[in-house]
Amino acid sequence: MTVVLRRSVELTESEDGSILLDTARGVYWHLNGVGAQFVRGIQEGKSLNQVTALIAEHYNVDPETMKRDIDALLRDLKKARLIEVRGE
């Protein structure tokens, strides 16, 4: 499975944290630290499993717990039409 931002979506850093901005629809989504690291990882071309493992290690969290959190984030971002999931 490959996860990518939609073409019109950009990751923006602000004083309040990271934001996904859909320039075509004028929609934005505030990301917490985990969400921002996730988006940066997929932008760097890392696999979903690689990104999940790196974040779990960074926050010293059980990998299965992090996988559930990342799965929830994926569902939310997909529902908001900010990402595309290919090869499901």
Coordinates of N, CA and C in Angstrom, one line a residue:
M1 N 0.8 -1.2 0.0 CA 0.0 0.0 0.0 C 0.9 1.2 0.0
T2 N 0.5 2.2 -0.8 CA 1.3 3.5 -0.9 C 0.3 4.6 -0.5
V3 N 0.8 5.5 0.3 CA 0.0 6.7 0.7 C 0.7 7.9 0.1
V4 N -0.1 8.8 -0.5 CA 0.5 10.0 -1.0 C -0.5 11.2 -0.7
L5 N 0.0 12.4 -0.6 CA -0.9 13.5 -0.5 C -1.5 13.8 -1.9
R6 N -2.7 14.3 -1.9 CA -3.3 14.7 -3.1 C -2.5 15.8 -3.7
R7 N -2.6 16.0 -5.0 CA -1.8 17.0 -5.7 C -2.0 18.4 -5.2
S8 N -3.2 18.7 -4.8 CA -3.5 20.1 -4.3 C -3.2 20.3 -2.8
V9 N -2.6 19.3 -2.1 CA -2.4 19.3 -0.7 C -0.9 19.6 -0.4
E10 N -0.7 20.5 0.5 CA 0.7 20.8 0.9 C 0.8 20.8 2.4
L11 N 2.0 20.4 2.9 CA 2.3 20.4 4.3 C 2.9 21.7 4.6
T12 N 2.4 22.4 5.5 CA 2.8 23.8 5.9 C 3.2 23.8 7.4
E13 N 4.3 24.4 7.8 CA 4.7 24.5 9.2 C 4.3 25.9 9.6
S14 N 3.7 26.0 10.8 CA 3.3 27.3 11.4 C 3.8 27.3 12.8
E15 N 3.5 28.5 13.5 CA 3.8 28.6 14.9 C 3.0 27.6 15.7
D16 N 1.8 27.3 15.2 CA 0.9 26.4 16.0 C 1.1 24.9 15.6
G17 N 2.1 24.6 14.8 CA 2.3 23.2 14.4 C 2.2 23.0 12.9
S18 N 1.9 21.8 12.5 CA 1.9 21.5 11.1 C 0.5 21.5 10.6
I19 N 0.3 21.9 9.3 CA -1.0 21.9 8.8 C -1.0 21.4 7.4
L20 N -2.0 20.5 7.0 CA -2.2 20.1 5.6 C -3.2 21.1 5.0
L21 N -2.8 21.7 3.9 CA -3.6 22.7 3.3 C -4.0 22.2 1.9
D22 N -5.3 22.1 1.6 CA -5.8 21.7 0.3 C -6.1 23.0 -0.4
T23 N -5.2 23.4 -1.3 CA -5.3 24.7 -2.0 C -6.4 24.8 -3.0
A24 N -6.9 23.6 -3.5 CA -8.0 23.6 -4.4 C -9.3 23.8 -3.8
R25 N -9.4 23.3 -2.5 CA -10.7 23.3 -1.9 C -10.8 24.3 -0.7
G26 N -9.6 24.9 -0.3 CA -9.6 25.8 0.8 C -9.8 25.1 2.1
V27 N -9.4 23.8 2.2 CA -9.6 23.0 3.4 C -8.2 22.8 4.1
Y28 N -8.2 22.9 5.4 CA -7.0 22.7 6.1 C -7.2 21.7 7.3
W29 N -6.1 21.0 7.7 CA -6.2 20.0 8.7 C -5.0 20.2 9.6
H30 N -5.2 20.4 10.9 CA -4.1 20.6 11.8 C -3.6 19.2 12.2
L31 N -2.2 19.1 12.2 CA -1.6 17.8 12.6 C -0.9 17.9 13.9
N32 N -1.0 16.9 14.7 CA -0.1 16.8 15.9 C 1.2 16.3 15.5
G33 N 2.1 16.1 16.4 CA 3.5 15.7 16.1 C 3.6 14.4 15.4
V34 N 2.7 13.4 15.8 CA 2.7 12.1 15.1 C 2.3 12.3 13.7
G35 N 1.2 13.1 13.5 CA 0.7 13.3 12.1 C 1.7 14.0 11.2
A36 N 2.4 15.0 11.8 CA 3.4 15.7 11.0 C 4.5 14.8 10.6
Q37 N 5.0 13.9 11.5 CA 6.0 13.0 11.2 C 5.6 12.0 10.2
F38 N 4.3 11.6 10.3 CA 3.8 10.6 9.3 C 3.8 11.2 7.9
V39 N 3.3 12.4 7.7 CA 3.3 13.1 6.4 C 4.7 13.3 5.9
R40 N 5.6 13.8 6.7 CA 7.0 14.0 6.3 C 7.5 12.6 5.8
G41 N 7.3 11.6 6.5 CA 7.8 10.3 6.1 C 7.3 9.8 4.8
I42 N 6.0 9.9 4.5 CA 5.4 9.5 3.2 C 5.9 10.4 2.1
Q43 N 6.2 11.7 2.4 CA 6.7 12.6 1.4 C 8.1 12.2 1.0
E44 N 8.9 11.6 2.0 CA 10.2 11.2 1.7 C 10.3 9.8 1.0
G45 N 9.1 9.3 0.7 CA 9.0 8.0 0.0 C 9.1 6.8 0.9
K46 N 9.1 6.9 2.2 CA 9.1 5.8 3.1 C 7.8 5.0 3.0
S47 N 7.9 3.7 3.3 CA 6.7 2.9 3.3 C 5.9 3.1 4.5
L48 N 4.7 2.7 4.5 CA 3.8 2.9 5.7 C 4.4 2.2 6.9
N49 N 4.9 1.0 6.7 CA 5.5 0.2 7.8 C 6.7 0.9 8.3
Q50 N 7.6 1.5 7.4 CA 8.8 2.2 7.9 C 8.4 3.4 8.7
V51 N 7.5 4.2 8.2 CA 7.1 5.4 8.9 C 6.5 5.0 10.3
T52 N 5.6 4.0 10.3 CA 5.0 3.6 11.6 C 6.1 3.2 12.6
A53 N 7.1 2.4 12.1 CA 8.1 1.9 13.0 C 9.0 3.0 13.5
L54 N 9.3 4.0 12.7 CA 10.2 5.1 13.1 C 9.4 6.0 14.1
I55 N 8.2 6.2 13.9 CA 7.4 7.0 14.9 C 7.3 6.3 16.2
A56 N 7.0 5.0 16.1 CA 6.9 4.2 17.4 C 8.2 4.3 18.2
E57 N 9.3 4.2 17.5 CA 10.6 4.2 18.1 C 10.8 5.6 18.7
H58 N 10.5 6.6 17.9 CA 10.7 8.0 18.4 C 10.0 8.3 19.7
Y59 N 8.7 7.9 19.8 CA 7.9 8.2 20.9 C 7.9 7.0 22.0
N60 N 8.7 6.0 21.7 CA 8.9 4.9 22.6 C 7.5 4.3 22.9
V61 N 6.8 4.0 21.8 CA 5.4 3.4 21.9 C 5.4 2.0 21.3
D62 N 4.6 1.1 21.8 CA 4.5 -0.2 21.2 C 4.1 -0.1 19.8
P63 N 4.8 -0.8 18.9 CA 4.5 -0.7 17.4 C 3.0 -1.0 17.1
E64 N 2.4 -2.0 17.8 CA 1.0 -2.3 17.4 C 0.1 -1.1 17.8
T65 N 0.4 -0.5 18.9 CA -0.4 0.7 19.3 C -0.2 1.8 18.3
M66 N 1.0 2.0 17.9 CA 1.2 3.1 16.9 C 0.6 2.7 15.6
K67 N 0.6 1.5 15.2 CA -0.1 1.1 13.9 C -1.6 1.4 14.0
R68 N -2.2 1.1 15.1 CA -3.7 1.5 15.3 C -3.9 3.0 15.2
D69 N -3.0 3.8 15.8 CA -3.1 5.2 15.7 C -2.9 5.7 14.3
I70 N -1.9 5.2 13.6 CA -1.7 5.6 12.2 C -2.8 5.1 11.3
D71 N -3.4 3.9 11.5 CA -4.6 3.5 10.8 C -5.7 4.5 11.0
A72 N -5.9 4.9 12.2 CA -7.0 5.9 12.4 C -6.7 7.2 11.7
L73 N -5.5 7.7 11.7 CA -5.1 8.9 11.0 C -5.3 8.7 9.5
L74 N -5.0 7.6 9.0 CA -5.2 7.3 7.6 C -6.7 7.4 7.2
R75 N -7.5 6.8 8.0 CA -9.0 6.8 7.8 C -9.5 8.3 7.8
D76 N -9.0 9.1 8.7 CA -9.5 10.5 8.9 C -9.0 11.3 7.7
L77 N -7.7 11.2 7.3 CA -7.2 11.9 6.2 C -7.8 11.5 4.9
K78 N -8.1 10.2 4.7 CA -8.7 9.8 3.5 C -10.1 10.3 3.4
K79 N -10.9 10.2 4.5 CA -12.2 10.7 4.5 C -12.3 12.2 4.2
A80 N -11.2 13.0 4.7 CA -11.2 14.4 4.4 C -10.6 14.7 3.0
R81 N -10.3 13.6 2.3 CA -9.8 13.8 0.9 C -8.5 14.5 0.8
L82 N -7.6 14.3 1.8 CA -6.3 14.9 1.8 C -5.2 14.0 1.3
I83 N -5.5 12.7 1.3 CA -4.5 11.7 0.9 C -5.2 10.8 -0.1
E84 N -4.3 10.0 -0.8 CA -4.8 8.9 -1.7 C -4.0 7.7 -1.2
V85 N -4.8 6.6 -1.1 CA -4.2 5.3 -0.7 C -4.2 4.4 -1.9
R86 N -3.1 4.0 -2.4 CA -3.0 3.2 -3.6 C -2.6 1.8 -3.2
G87 N -3.2 0.8 -3.9 CA -2.8 -0.6 -3.7 C -3.4 -1.2 -2.4
E88 N -4.6 -0.7 -2.1 CA -5.3 -1.3 -0.9 C -5.7 -2.7 -1.1

